[in-house]
PDB file of C-alpha atoms in Angstrom:
ATOM      1  CA  UNK R   1    -120.967 -77.183 134.129  1.00 46.00           C
ATOM      2  CA  UNK R   2    -117.331 -76.383 134.643  1.00 43.00           C
ATOM      3  CA  UNK R   3    -118.073 -72.807 135.825  1.00 52.00           C
ATOM      4  CA  UNK R   4    -120.832 -74.301 138.074  1.00 54.00           C
ATOM      5  CA  UNK R   5    -118.535 -76.676 139.952  1.00 62.00           C
ATOM      6  CA  UNK R   6    -115.850 -74.031 140.471  1.00 76.00           C
ATOM      7  CA  UNK R   7    -118.248 -71.458 142.127  1.00 86.00           C
ATOM      8  CA  UNK R   8    -118.606 -72.142 145.941  1.00 91.00           C
ATOM      9  CA  UNK R   9    -121.848 -70.362 146.162  1.00 92.00           C
ATOM     10  CA  UNK R  10    -123.530 -73.029 143.772  1.00 91.00           C
ATOM     11  CA  UNK R  11    -121.653 -76.092 144.253  1.00 90.00           C
ATOM     12  CA  UNK R  12    -121.155 -77.905 147.580  1.00 90.00           C
ATOM     13  CA  UNK R  13    -117.725 -79.331 146.618  1.00 88.00           C
ATOM     14  CA  UNK R  14    -116.119 -76.059 145.746  1.00 90.00           C
ATOM     15  CA  UNK R  15    -114.054 -74.334 148.329  1.00 91.00           C
ATOM     16  CA  UNK R  16    -115.402 -70.991 149.811  1.00 94.00           C
ATOM     17  CA  UNK R  17    -113.544 -68.018 148.500  1.00 93.00           C
ATOM     18  CA  UNK R  18    -113.177 -66.421 152.230  1.00 94.00           C
ATOM     19  CA  UNK R  19    -111.622 -69.463 153.708  1.00 93.00           C
ATOM     20  CA  UNK R  20    -108.927 -69.668 150.863  1.00 91.00           C
ATOM     21  CA  UNK R  21    -108.310 -65.991 151.365  1.00 92.00           C
ATOM     22  CA  UNK R  22    -107.864 -66.174 155.199  1.00 92.00           C
ATOM     23  CA  UNK R  23    -105.466 -69.063 154.997  1.00 89.00           C
ATOM     24  CA  UNK R  24    -102.591 -66.791 153.944  1.00 81.00           C
ATOM     25  CA  UNK R  25    -102.652 -64.564 156.944  1.00 79.00           C
ATOM     26  CA  UNK R  26    -103.161 -67.673 159.014  1.00 75.00           C
ATOM     27  CA  UNK R  27    -100.038 -69.396 157.692  1.00 75.00           C
ATOM     28  CA  UNK R  28     -98.041 -66.343 158.273  1.00 72.00           C
ATOM     29  CA  UNK R  29     -99.101 -65.945 161.639  1.00 69.00           C
ATOM     30  CA  UNK R  30     -98.022 -69.190 162.586  1.00 67.00           C
ATOM     31  CA  UNK R  31     -95.018 -68.933 160.885  1.00 64.00           C
ATOM     32  CA  UNK R  32     -94.236 -65.822 162.646  1.00 66.00           C
ATOM     33  CA  UNK R  33     -94.849 -67.410 166.020  1.00 60.00           C
ATOM     34  CA  UNK R  34     -92.720 -70.273 165.151  1.00 54.00           C
ATOM     35  CA  UNK R  35     -89.593 -67.890 164.136  1.00 64.00           C
ATOM     36  CA  UNK R  36     -90.215 -65.670 167.080  1.00 61.00           C
ATOM     37  CA  UNK R  37     -90.727 -68.444 169.634  1.00 58.00           C
ATOM     38  CA  UNK R  38     -94.105 -66.967 170.471  1.00 56.00           C
ATOM     39  CA  UNK R  39     -96.183 -68.890 173.056  1.00 56.00           C
ATOM     40  CA  UNK R  40     -99.618 -69.277 172.271  1.00 52.00           C
ATOM     41  CA  UNK R  41    -100.394 -68.091 175.877  1.00 49.00           C
ATOM     42  CA  UNK R  42    -103.011 -69.195 178.167  1.00 48.00           C
ATOM     43  CA  UNK R  43    -105.751 -71.404 176.554  1.00 49.00           C
ATOM     44  CA  UNK R  44    -108.856 -69.566 176.629  1.00 55.00           C
ATOM     45  CA  UNK R  45    -110.811 -72.194 174.907  1.00 59.00           C
ATOM     46  CA  UNK R  46    -112.969 -74.326 177.120  1.00 61.00           C
ATOM     47  CA  UNK R  47    -112.730 -78.140 177.001  1.00 62.00           C
ATOM     48  CA  UNK R  48    -115.035 -80.920 178.374  1.00 65.00           C
ATOM     49  CA  UNK R  49    -113.650 -83.061 181.152  1.00 66.00           C
ATOM     50  CA  UNK R  50    -115.119 -85.834 183.469  1.00 65.00           C
ATOM     51  CA  UNK R  51    -116.630 -83.322 185.712  1.00 64.00           C
ATOM     52  CA  UNK R  52    -117.852 -80.788 183.309  1.00 69.00           C
ATOM     53  CA  UNK R  53    -119.399 -81.162 179.846  1.00 69.00           C
ATOM     54  CA  UNK R  54    -119.620 -77.950 177.724  1.00 64.00           C
ATOM     55  CA  UNK R  55    -122.173 -77.700 174.987  1.00 65.00           C
ATOM     56  CA  UNK R  56    -122.254 -75.442 171.895  1.00 63.00           C
ATOM     57  CA  UNK R  57    -125.681 -73.896 171.321  1.00 63.00           C
ATOM     58  CA  UNK R  58    -124.749 -73.001 167.648  1.00 67.00           C
ATOM     59  CA  UNK R  59    -125.831 -75.494 165.085  1.00 77.00           C
ATOM     60  CA  UNK R  60    -126.117 -75.559 161.455  1.00 80.00           C
ATOM     61  CA  UNK R  61    -129.907 -75.370 161.577  1.00 76.00           C
ATOM     62  CA  UNK R  62    -130.001 -72.680 164.690  1.00 81.00           C
ATOM     63  CA  UNK R  63    -126.355 -70.889 164.494  1.00 87.00           C
ATOM     64  CA  UNK R  64    -125.639 -68.229 167.289  1.00 88.00           C
ATOM     65  CA  UNK R  65    -126.581 -64.789 165.954  1.00 91.00           C
ATOM     66  CA  UNK R  66    -123.517 -62.929 167.525  1.00 92.00           C
ATOM     67  CA  UNK R  67    -121.017 -65.466 166.730  1.00 92.00           C
ATOM     68  CA  UNK R  68    -122.153 -65.933 163.253  1.00 95.00           C
ATOM     69  CA  UNK R  69    -121.996 -62.144 162.591  1.00 96.00           C
ATOM     70  CA  UNK R  70    -118.478 -62.007 163.941  1.00 95.00           C
ATOM     71  CA  UNK R  71    -117.402 -64.845 161.705  1.00 96.00           C
ATOM     72  CA  UNK R  72    -119.307 -63.377 158.398  1.00 97.00           C
ATOM     73  CA  UNK R  73    -117.733 -59.934 159.010  1.00 97.00           C
ATOM     74  CA  UNK R  74    -114.280 -61.530 159.479  1.00 96.00           C
ATOM     75  CA  UNK R  75    -114.862 -63.397 156.116  1.00 97.00           C
ATOM     76  CA  UNK R  76    -115.616 -60.008 154.394  1.00 97.00           C
ATOM     77  CA  UNK R  77    -112.629 -58.565 156.135  1.00 97.00           C
ATOM     78  CA  UNK R  78    -110.494 -61.166 154.493  1.00 96.00           C
ATOM     79  CA  UNK R  79    -112.154 -60.722 151.352  1.00 96.00           C
ATOM     80  CA  UNK R  80    -111.254 -56.916 151.371  1.00 96.00           C
ATOM     81  CA  UNK R  81    -107.681 -57.337 152.623  1.00 95.00           C
ATOM     82  CA  UNK R  82    -106.665 -60.119 150.276  1.00 94.00           C
ATOM     83  CA  UNK R  83    -108.483 -58.935 147.257  1.00 94.00           C
ATOM     84  CA  UNK R  84    -106.957 -59.847 143.658  1.00 92.00           C
ATOM     85  CA  UNK R  85    -107.549 -56.331 142.227  1.00 93.00           C
ATOM     86  CA  UNK R  86    -109.850 -53.169 142.263  1.00 93.00           C
ATOM     87  CA  UNK R  87    -112.697 -54.084 139.997  1.00 95.00           C
ATOM     88  CA  UNK R  88    -115.708 -52.567 140.648  1.00 95.00           C
ATOM     89  CA  UNK R  89    -119.092 -51.146 139.478  1.00 96.00           C
ATOM     90  CA  UNK R  90    -120.401 -47.630 139.690  1.00 95.00           C
ATOM     91  CA  UNK R  91    -123.753 -48.727 141.449  1.00 96.00           C
ATOM     92  CA  UNK R  92    -121.721 -49.992 144.433  1.00 96.00           C
ATOM     93  CA  UNK R  93    -119.341 -47.142 144.477  1.00 95.00           C
ATOM     94  CA  UNK R  94    -119.728 -45.038 147.961  1.00 92.00           C
ATOM     95  CA  UNK R  95    -118.535 -41.699 146.335  1.00 90.00           C
ATOM     96  CA  UNK R  96    -121.050 -42.298 143.535  1.00 91.00           C
ATOM     97  CA  UNK R  97    -123.924 -43.223 145.735  1.00 91.00           C
ATOM     98  CA  UNK R  98    -123.110 -42.240 149.416  1.00 89.00           C
ATOM     99  CA  UNK R  99    -124.956 -43.892 152.456  1.00 89.00           C
ATOM    100  CA  UNK R 100    -124.686 -40.638 154.419  1.00 87.00           C
ATOM    101  CA  UNK R 101    -124.657 -36.911 154.119  1.00 85.00           C
ATOM    102  CA  UNK R 102    -121.099 -36.760 155.346  1.00 84.00           C
ATOM    103  CA  UNK R 103    -118.820 -36.030 152.743  1.00 83.00           C
ATOM    104  CA  UNK R 104    -116.721 -38.927 151.465  1.00 83.00           C
ATOM    105  CA  UNK R 105    -112.989 -38.318 151.739  1.00 83.00           C
ATOM    106  CA  UNK R 106    -111.086 -38.251 148.381  1.00 84.00           C
ATOM    107  CA  UNK R 107    -108.787 -41.138 149.475  1.00 86.00           C
ATOM    108  CA  UNK R 108    -111.662 -43.309 150.705  1.00 85.00           C
ATOM    109  CA  UNK R 109    -110.658 -46.077 148.347  1.00 85.00           C
ATOM    110  CA  UNK R 110    -107.177 -46.315 149.923  1.00 88.00           C
ATOM    111  CA  UNK R 111    -107.932 -47.384 153.467  1.00 90.00           C
ATOM    112  CA  UNK R 112    -109.193 -51.056 154.381  1.00 94.00           C
ATOM    113  CA  UNK R 113    -111.789 -51.096 157.007  1.00 95.00           C
ATOM    114  CA  UNK R 114    -110.759 -53.268 159.815  1.00 95.00           C
ATOM    115  CA  UNK R 115    -112.903 -56.216 161.340  1.00 96.00           C
ATOM    116  CA  UNK R 116    -114.362 -54.022 164.037  1.00 96.00           C
ATOM    117  CA  UNK R 117    -115.771 -51.473 161.643  1.00 96.00           C
ATOM    118  CA  UNK R 118    -117.411 -54.212 159.435  1.00 97.00           C
ATOM    119  CA  UNK R 119    -118.676 -55.935 162.525  1.00 97.00           C
ATOM    120  CA  UNK R 120    -120.322 -52.626 163.720  1.00 96.00           C
ATOM    121  CA  UNK R 121    -121.808 -51.826 160.281  1.00 96.00           C
ATOM    122  CA  UNK R 122    -123.388 -55.365 159.888  1.00 97.00           C
ATOM    123  CA  UNK R 123    -124.490 -55.549 163.544  1.00 96.00           C
ATOM    124  CA  UNK R 124    -126.484 -52.474 163.497  1.00 94.00           C
ATOM    125  CA  UNK R 125    -128.403 -53.511 160.246  1.00 94.00           C
ATOM    126  CA  UNK R 126    -129.167 -57.054 161.714  1.00 94.00           C
ATOM    127  CA  UNK R 127    -130.244 -55.385 165.368  1.00 93.00           C
ATOM    128  CA  UNK R 128    -132.330 -52.747 163.685  1.00 91.00           C
ATOM    129  CA  UNK R 129    -134.009 -55.145 161.131  1.00 90.00           C
ATOM    130  CA  UNK R 130    -134.142 -58.101 163.718  1.00 91.00           C
ATOM    131  CA  UNK R 131    -132.563 -60.462 161.178  1.00 92.00           C
ATOM    132  CA  UNK R 132    -131.483 -64.042 162.022  1.00 92.00           C
ATOM    133  CA  UNK R 133    -128.072 -65.855 162.077  1.00 93.00           C
ATOM    134  CA  UNK R 134    -129.229 -67.957 159.079  1.00 94.00           C
ATOM    135  CA  UNK R 135    -129.710 -64.644 156.949  1.00 94.00           C
ATOM    136  CA  UNK R 136    -126.085 -63.692 157.773  1.00 96.00           C
ATOM    137  CA  UNK R 137    -124.924 -67.067 156.226  1.00 96.00           C
ATOM    138  CA  UNK R 138    -127.127 -66.578 153.151  1.00 96.00           C
ATOM    139  CA  UNK R 139    -125.657 -62.923 152.982  1.00 97.00           C
ATOM    140  CA  UNK R 140    -122.026 -64.196 152.604  1.00 97.00           C
ATOM    141  CA  UNK R 141    -123.370 -66.789 149.876  1.00 97.00           C
ATOM    142  CA  UNK R 142    -124.758 -63.799 147.895  1.00 97.00           C
ATOM    143  CA  UNK R 143    -121.868 -61.829 148.245  1.00 97.00           C
ATOM    144  CA  UNK R 144    -119.492 -64.382 146.835  1.00 97.00           C
ATOM    145  CA  UNK R 145    -121.933 -65.200 144.174  1.00 96.00           C
ATOM    146  CA  UNK R 146    -121.846 -61.654 143.148  1.00 96.00           C
ATOM    147  CA  UNK R 147    -118.110 -61.401 143.251  1.00 96.00           C
ATOM    148  CA  UNK R 148    -117.899 -64.367 140.994  1.00 94.00           C
ATOM    149  CA  UNK R 149    -120.621 -63.927 138.609  1.00 94.00           C
ATOM    150  CA  UNK R 150    -120.070 -60.045 138.086  1.00 95.00           C
ATOM    151  CA  UNK R 151    -116.274 -60.470 138.412  1.00 94.00           C
ATOM    152  CA  UNK R 152    -115.634 -57.686 140.538  1.00 96.00           C
ATOM    153  CA  UNK R 153    -113.746 -57.251 143.791  1.00 96.00           C
ATOM    154  CA  UNK R 154    -114.876 -56.054 147.163  1.00 97.00           C
ATOM    155  CA  UNK R 155    -112.774 -53.241 148.474  1.00 96.00           C
ATOM    156  CA  UNK R 156    -112.911 -49.952 150.295  1.00 95.00           C
ATOM    157  CA  UNK R 157    -114.994 -48.033 147.711  1.00 94.00           C
ATOM    158  CA  UNK R 158    -117.755 -50.374 147.583  1.00 95.00           C
ATOM    159  CA  UNK R 159    -117.812 -52.822 150.435  1.00 97.00           C
ATOM    160  CA  UNK R 160    -120.570 -51.158 152.387  1.00 96.00           C
ATOM    161  CA  UNK R 161    -123.257 -50.892 149.479  1.00 96.00           C
ATOM    162  CA  UNK R 162    -122.300 -54.562 148.333  1.00 97.00           C
ATOM    163  CA  UNK R 163    -122.899 -55.797 151.925  1.00 97.00           C
ATOM    164  CA  UNK R 164    -126.054 -53.766 152.137  1.00 96.00           C
ATOM    165  CA  UNK R 165    -127.338 -55.338 148.911  1.00 96.00           C
ATOM    166  CA  UNK R 166    -126.517 -58.967 149.960  1.00 97.00           C
ATOM    167  CA  UNK R 167    -128.310 -58.180 153.391  1.00 95.00           C
ATOM    168  CA  UNK R 168    -131.415 -56.850 151.720  1.00 93.00           C
ATOM    169  CA  UNK R 169    -131.623 -59.604 149.290  1.00 94.00           C
ATOM    170  CA  UNK R 170    -130.974 -62.327 152.015  1.00 94.00           C
ATOM    171  CA  UNK R 171    -133.451 -60.847 154.334  1.00 92.00           C
ATOM    172  CA  UNK R 172    -136.197 -60.968 151.442  1.00 90.00           C
ATOM    173  CA  UNK R 173    -135.482 -64.405 150.466  1.00 90.00           C
ATOM    174  CA  UNK R 174    -134.652 -66.039 153.887  1.00 84.00           C
ATOM    175  CA  UNK R 175    -136.769 -64.364 156.564  1.00 76.00           C
ATOM    176  CA  UNK R 176    -140.409 -65.026 156.670  1.00 68.00           C
ATOM    177  CA  UNK R 177    -141.018 -61.476 157.689  1.00 69.00           C
ATOM    178  CA  UNK R 178    -139.254 -59.644 155.088  1.00 71.00           C
ATOM    179  CA  UNK R 179    -137.837 -56.041 155.606  1.00 78.00           C
ATOM    180  CA  UNK R 180    -138.963 -53.552 153.148  1.00 84.00           C
ATOM    181  CA  UNK R 181    -136.468 -51.129 151.341  1.00 87.00           C
ATOM    182  CA  UNK R 182    -138.100 -48.241 153.104  1.00 87.00           C
ATOM    183  CA  UNK R 183    -137.328 -49.884 156.559  1.00 86.00           C
ATOM    184  CA  UNK R 184    -133.499 -49.769 155.627  1.00 87.00           C
ATOM    185  CA  UNK R 185    -134.010 -46.275 154.823  1.00 87.00           C
ATOM    186  CA  UNK R 186    -135.147 -45.559 158.258  1.00 86.00           C
ATOM    187  CA  UNK R 187    -132.025 -47.345 159.858  1.00 88.00           C
ATOM    188  CA  UNK R 188    -129.328 -45.676 157.464  1.00 88.00           C
ATOM    189  CA  UNK R 189    -131.344 -42.321 157.360  1.00 83.00           C
ATOM    190  CA  UNK R 190    -129.804 -40.395 154.572  1.00 85.00           C
ATOM    191  CA  UNK R 191    -130.176 -43.228 151.710  1.00 90.00           C
ATOM    192  CA  UNK R 192    -133.221 -42.987 149.617  1.00 91.00           C
ATOM    193  CA  UNK R 193    -135.664 -45.720 148.629  1.00 92.00           C
ATOM    194  CA  UNK R 194    -134.826 -45.160 144.820  1.00 94.00           C
ATOM    195  CA  UNK R 195    -131.351 -45.706 145.543  1.00 94.00           C
ATOM    196  CA  UNK R 196    -132.236 -48.837 147.489  1.00 93.00           C
ATOM    197  CA  UNK R 197    -134.485 -50.143 144.321  1.00 94.00           C
ATOM    198  CA  UNK R 198    -131.991 -49.484 141.817  1.00 96.00           C
ATOM    199  CA  UNK R 199    -129.136 -51.314 144.001  1.00 95.00           C
ATOM    200  CA  UNK R 200    -131.444 -54.223 144.468  1.00 95.00           C
ATOM    201  CA  UNK R 201    -132.232 -54.440 140.751  1.00 96.00           C
ATOM    202  CA  UNK R 202    -128.571 -54.285 139.574  1.00 97.00           C
ATOM    203  CA  UNK R 203    -127.718 -56.883 142.446  1.00 97.00           C
ATOM    204  CA  UNK R 204    -130.403 -59.447 141.186  1.00 96.00           C
ATOM    205  CA  UNK R 205    -129.314 -58.820 137.525  1.00 97.00           C
ATOM    206  CA  UNK R 206    -125.760 -59.483 138.240  1.00 96.00           C
ATOM    207  CA  UNK R 207    -126.794 -62.466 140.098  1.00 96.00           C
ATOM    208  CA  UNK R 208    -128.611 -63.699 136.808  1.00 94.00           C
ATOM    209  CA  UNK R 209    -131.574 -63.868 139.229  1.00 95.00           C
ATOM    210  CA  UNK R 210    -130.187 -66.989 140.771  1.00 94.00           C
ATOM    211  CA  UNK R 211    -131.079 -66.730 144.467  1.00 94.00           C
ATOM    212  CA  UNK R 212    -131.464 -70.313 145.068  1.00 94.00           C
ATOM    213  CA  UNK R 213    -129.236 -71.527 148.168  1.00 95.00           C
ATOM    214  CA  UNK R 214    -129.101 -75.321 148.235  1.00 93.00           C
ATOM    215  CA  UNK R 215    -129.136 -76.911 151.889  1.00 94.00           C
ATOM    216  CA  UNK R 216    -125.533 -78.542 151.101  1.00 94.00           C
ATOM    217  CA  UNK R 217    -124.153 -75.084 150.038  1.00 95.00           C
ATOM    218  CA  UNK R 218    -125.586 -73.388 153.111  1.00 95.00           C
ATOM    219  CA  UNK R 219    -124.103 -76.320 155.415  1.00 95.00           C
ATOM    220  CA  UNK R 220    -120.582 -75.800 153.727  1.00 96.00           C
ATOM    221  CA  UNK R 221    -120.501 -72.048 154.449  1.00 96.00           C
ATOM    222  CA  UNK R 222    -121.677 -72.889 158.147  1.00 95.00           C
ATOM    223  CA  UNK R 223    -118.859 -75.216 158.780  1.00 94.00           C
ATOM    224  CA  UNK R 224    -116.188 -73.159 156.908  1.00 95.00           C
ATOM    225  CA  UNK R 225    -117.172 -70.096 158.992  1.00 95.00           C
ATOM    226  CA  UNK R 226    -116.769 -72.520 161.959  1.00 92.00           C
ATOM    227  CA  UNK R 227    -113.119 -73.393 160.635  1.00 93.00           C
ATOM    228  CA  UNK R 228    -112.624 -69.617 160.236  1.00 94.00           C
ATOM    229  CA  UNK R 229    -113.377 -68.960 163.726  1.00 91.00           C
ATOM    230  CA  UNK R 230    -110.878 -71.725 164.901  1.00 88.00           C
ATOM    231  CA  UNK R 231    -108.044 -70.262 162.892  1.00 89.00           C
ATOM    232  CA  UNK R 232    -108.548 -66.863 164.241  1.00 89.00           C
ATOM    233  CA  UNK R 233    -109.500 -67.834 167.903  1.00 83.00           C
ATOM    234  CA  UNK R 234    -113.107 -66.815 167.612  1.00 80.00           C
ATOM    235  CA  UNK R 235    -114.617 -69.427 169.740  1.00 70.00           C
ATOM    236  CA  UNK R 236    -118.411 -70.085 169.734  1.00 64.00           C
ATOM    237  CA  UNK R 237    -120.068 -69.542 172.956  1.00 62.00           C
ATOM    238  CA  UNK R 238    -119.803 -72.880 175.370  1.00 63.00           C
ATOM    239  CA  UNK R 239    -121.824 -73.242 178.299  1.00 66.00           C
ATOM    240  CA  UNK R 240    -121.804 -75.968 181.074  1.00 72.00           C
ATOM    241  CA  UNK R 241    -124.336 -78.759 180.531  1.00 69.00           C
ATOM    242  CA  UNK R 242    -126.927 -78.280 183.274  1.00 73.00           C
ATOM    243  CA  UNK R 243    -129.043 -81.180 184.748  1.00 76.00           C
ATOM    244  CA  UNK R 244    -132.218 -79.601 183.164  1.00 79.00           C
ATOM    245  CA  UNK R 245    -130.472 -79.222 179.418  1.00 73.00           C
ATOM    246  CA  UNK R 246    -129.016 -82.810 179.807  1.00 74.00           C
ATOM    247  CA  UNK R 247    -132.750 -84.220 180.555  1.00 79.00           C
ATOM    248  CA  UNK R 248    -133.928 -82.293 177.509  1.00 76.00           C
ATOM    249  CA  UNK R 249    -131.278 -83.796 175.407  1.00 72.00           C
ATOM    250  CA  UNK R 250    -132.006 -87.380 176.577  1.00 79.00           C
ATOM    251  CA  UNK R 251    -135.789 -86.539 175.909  1.00 82.00           C
ATOM    252  CA  UNK R 252    -135.069 -85.697 172.385  1.00 76.00           C
ATOM    253  CA  UNK R 253    -132.645 -88.582 171.825  1.00 79.00           C
ATOM    254  CA  UNK R 254    -135.264 -91.019 172.853  1.00 84.00           C
ATOM    255  CA  UNK R 255    -137.948 -89.234 170.772  1.00 82.00           C
ATOM    256  CA  UNK R 256    -135.690 -89.547 167.811  1.00 80.00           C
ATOM    257  CA  UNK R 257    -134.667 -93.230 168.367  1.00 83.00           C
ATOM    258  CA  UNK R 258    -138.369 -94.366 168.813  1.00 81.00           C
ATOM    259  CA  UNK R 259    -139.035 -92.680 165.414  1.00 80.00           C
ATOM    260  CA  UNK R 260    -136.235 -94.326 163.704  1.00 78.00           C
ATOM    261  CA  UNK R 261    -137.260 -97.631 165.312  1.00 83.00           C
ATOM    262  CA  UNK R 262    -140.577 -97.259 163.724  1.00 80.00           C
ATOM    263  CA  UNK R 263    -139.155 -96.278 160.422  1.00 80.00           C
ATOM    264  CA  UNK R 264    -137.147 -99.236 160.635  1.00 78.00           C
ATOM    265  CA  UNK R 265    -139.989-101.772 161.486  1.00 77.00           C
ATOM    266  CA  UNK R 266    -142.098-100.200 158.760  1.00 76.00           C
ATOM    267  CA  UNK R 267    -139.434-100.776 156.002  1.00 73.00           C
ATOM    268  CA  UNK R 268    -138.903-104.470 157.419  1.00 72.00           C
ATOM    269  CA  UNK R 269    -142.595-105.000 156.926  1.00 72.00           C
ATOM    270  CA  UNK R 270    -142.504-103.547 153.435  1.00 71.00           C
ATOM    271  CA  UNK R 271    -139.637-105.726 152.757  1.00 66.00           C
ATOM    272  CA  UNK R 272    -141.243-108.991 154.122  1.00 61.00           C
ATOM    273  CA  UNK R 273    -144.330-108.281 151.988  1.00 62.00           C
ATOM    274  CA  UNK R 274    -142.520-107.663 148.763  1.00 58.00           C
ATOM    275  CA  UNK R 275    -140.526-111.025 149.440  1.00 58.00           C
ATOM    276  CA  UNK R 276    -143.762-112.835 150.092  1.00 62.00           C
ATOM    277  CA  UNK R 277    -145.305-111.464 146.727  1.00 57.00           C
ATOM    278  CA  UNK R 278    -142.346-112.506 144.777  1.00 55.00           C
ATOM    279  CA  UNK R 279    -142.428-116.130 146.403  1.00 60.00           C
ATOM    280  CA  UNK R 280    -146.399-116.071 145.459  1.00 59.00           C
ATOM    281  CA  UNK R 281    -145.464-115.056 141.930  1.00 60.00           C
ATOM    282  CA  UNK R 282    -142.913-117.787 141.416  1.00 59.00           C
ATOM    283  CA  UNK R 283    -145.057-120.488 142.859  1.00 59.00           C
ATOM    284  CA  UNK R 284    -147.881-119.531 140.397  1.00 60.00           C
ATOM    285  CA  UNK R 285    -145.469-119.704 137.616  1.00 59.00           C
ATOM    286  CA  UNK R 286    -144.309-122.963 138.551  1.00 58.00           C
ATOM    287  CA  UNK R 287    -147.767-124.482 138.950  1.00 56.00           C
ATOM    288  CA  UNK R 288    -148.799-122.932 135.484  1.00 55.00           C
TER     289      UNK R 288
END
């Protein structure tokens, strides 16, 4: 139980690993700006005013795909950059199991990938397989669960295969139209189905076949990704509130208001009936 409560991929109250790993860089950046008297520069974030209202299309139930992938890959970047050690497993090592026919350099384990490199890799997979933003969040949950359960680190030598395994599993569990392993072989070209099957099997075994993602855990990861975006100036897309969209929001608001009124009336009727029943029973008891 104690291990479960300290694991963010299982327990909603445990802090996500990626957010804590990013805070070191955020604090250093703020400290450096303060010492060097660096101005934050022109504000690029849009703010609502009396004349214009900006709304964010990204919600916990329907996240924006592009922004979510950017945040998830940034979380992976901080995992690699601020890793504790170089613990790994052979099944995820790119030298032992290359994803392409190109020869892997001997010093492949020394160079950390930058955020753009990770983003391009993940974006290519999501675009080709037509995966959803929700799948990206579940991918991050599985990734942190793997690192915790298997007690390994994501590093330059294994990050591609770990991310690929997490995406593969998340797409099968989350999306209605699952992408088969052979489909990923068509995207990556040089990887074999047998290799994909073996990696998926090891991934599941290391997760102890725990592929459940509670709604509370999913929501925590979503909002922590929003916090990560704010800390790193990765703003989610904001658009001015148009007349049509305002009318749509008003209609949805009225529909929800009517629904809750009906539920409230039904609850009051049930409570009134229960009170009458108690009163009748008490009267009968007194008469008897």
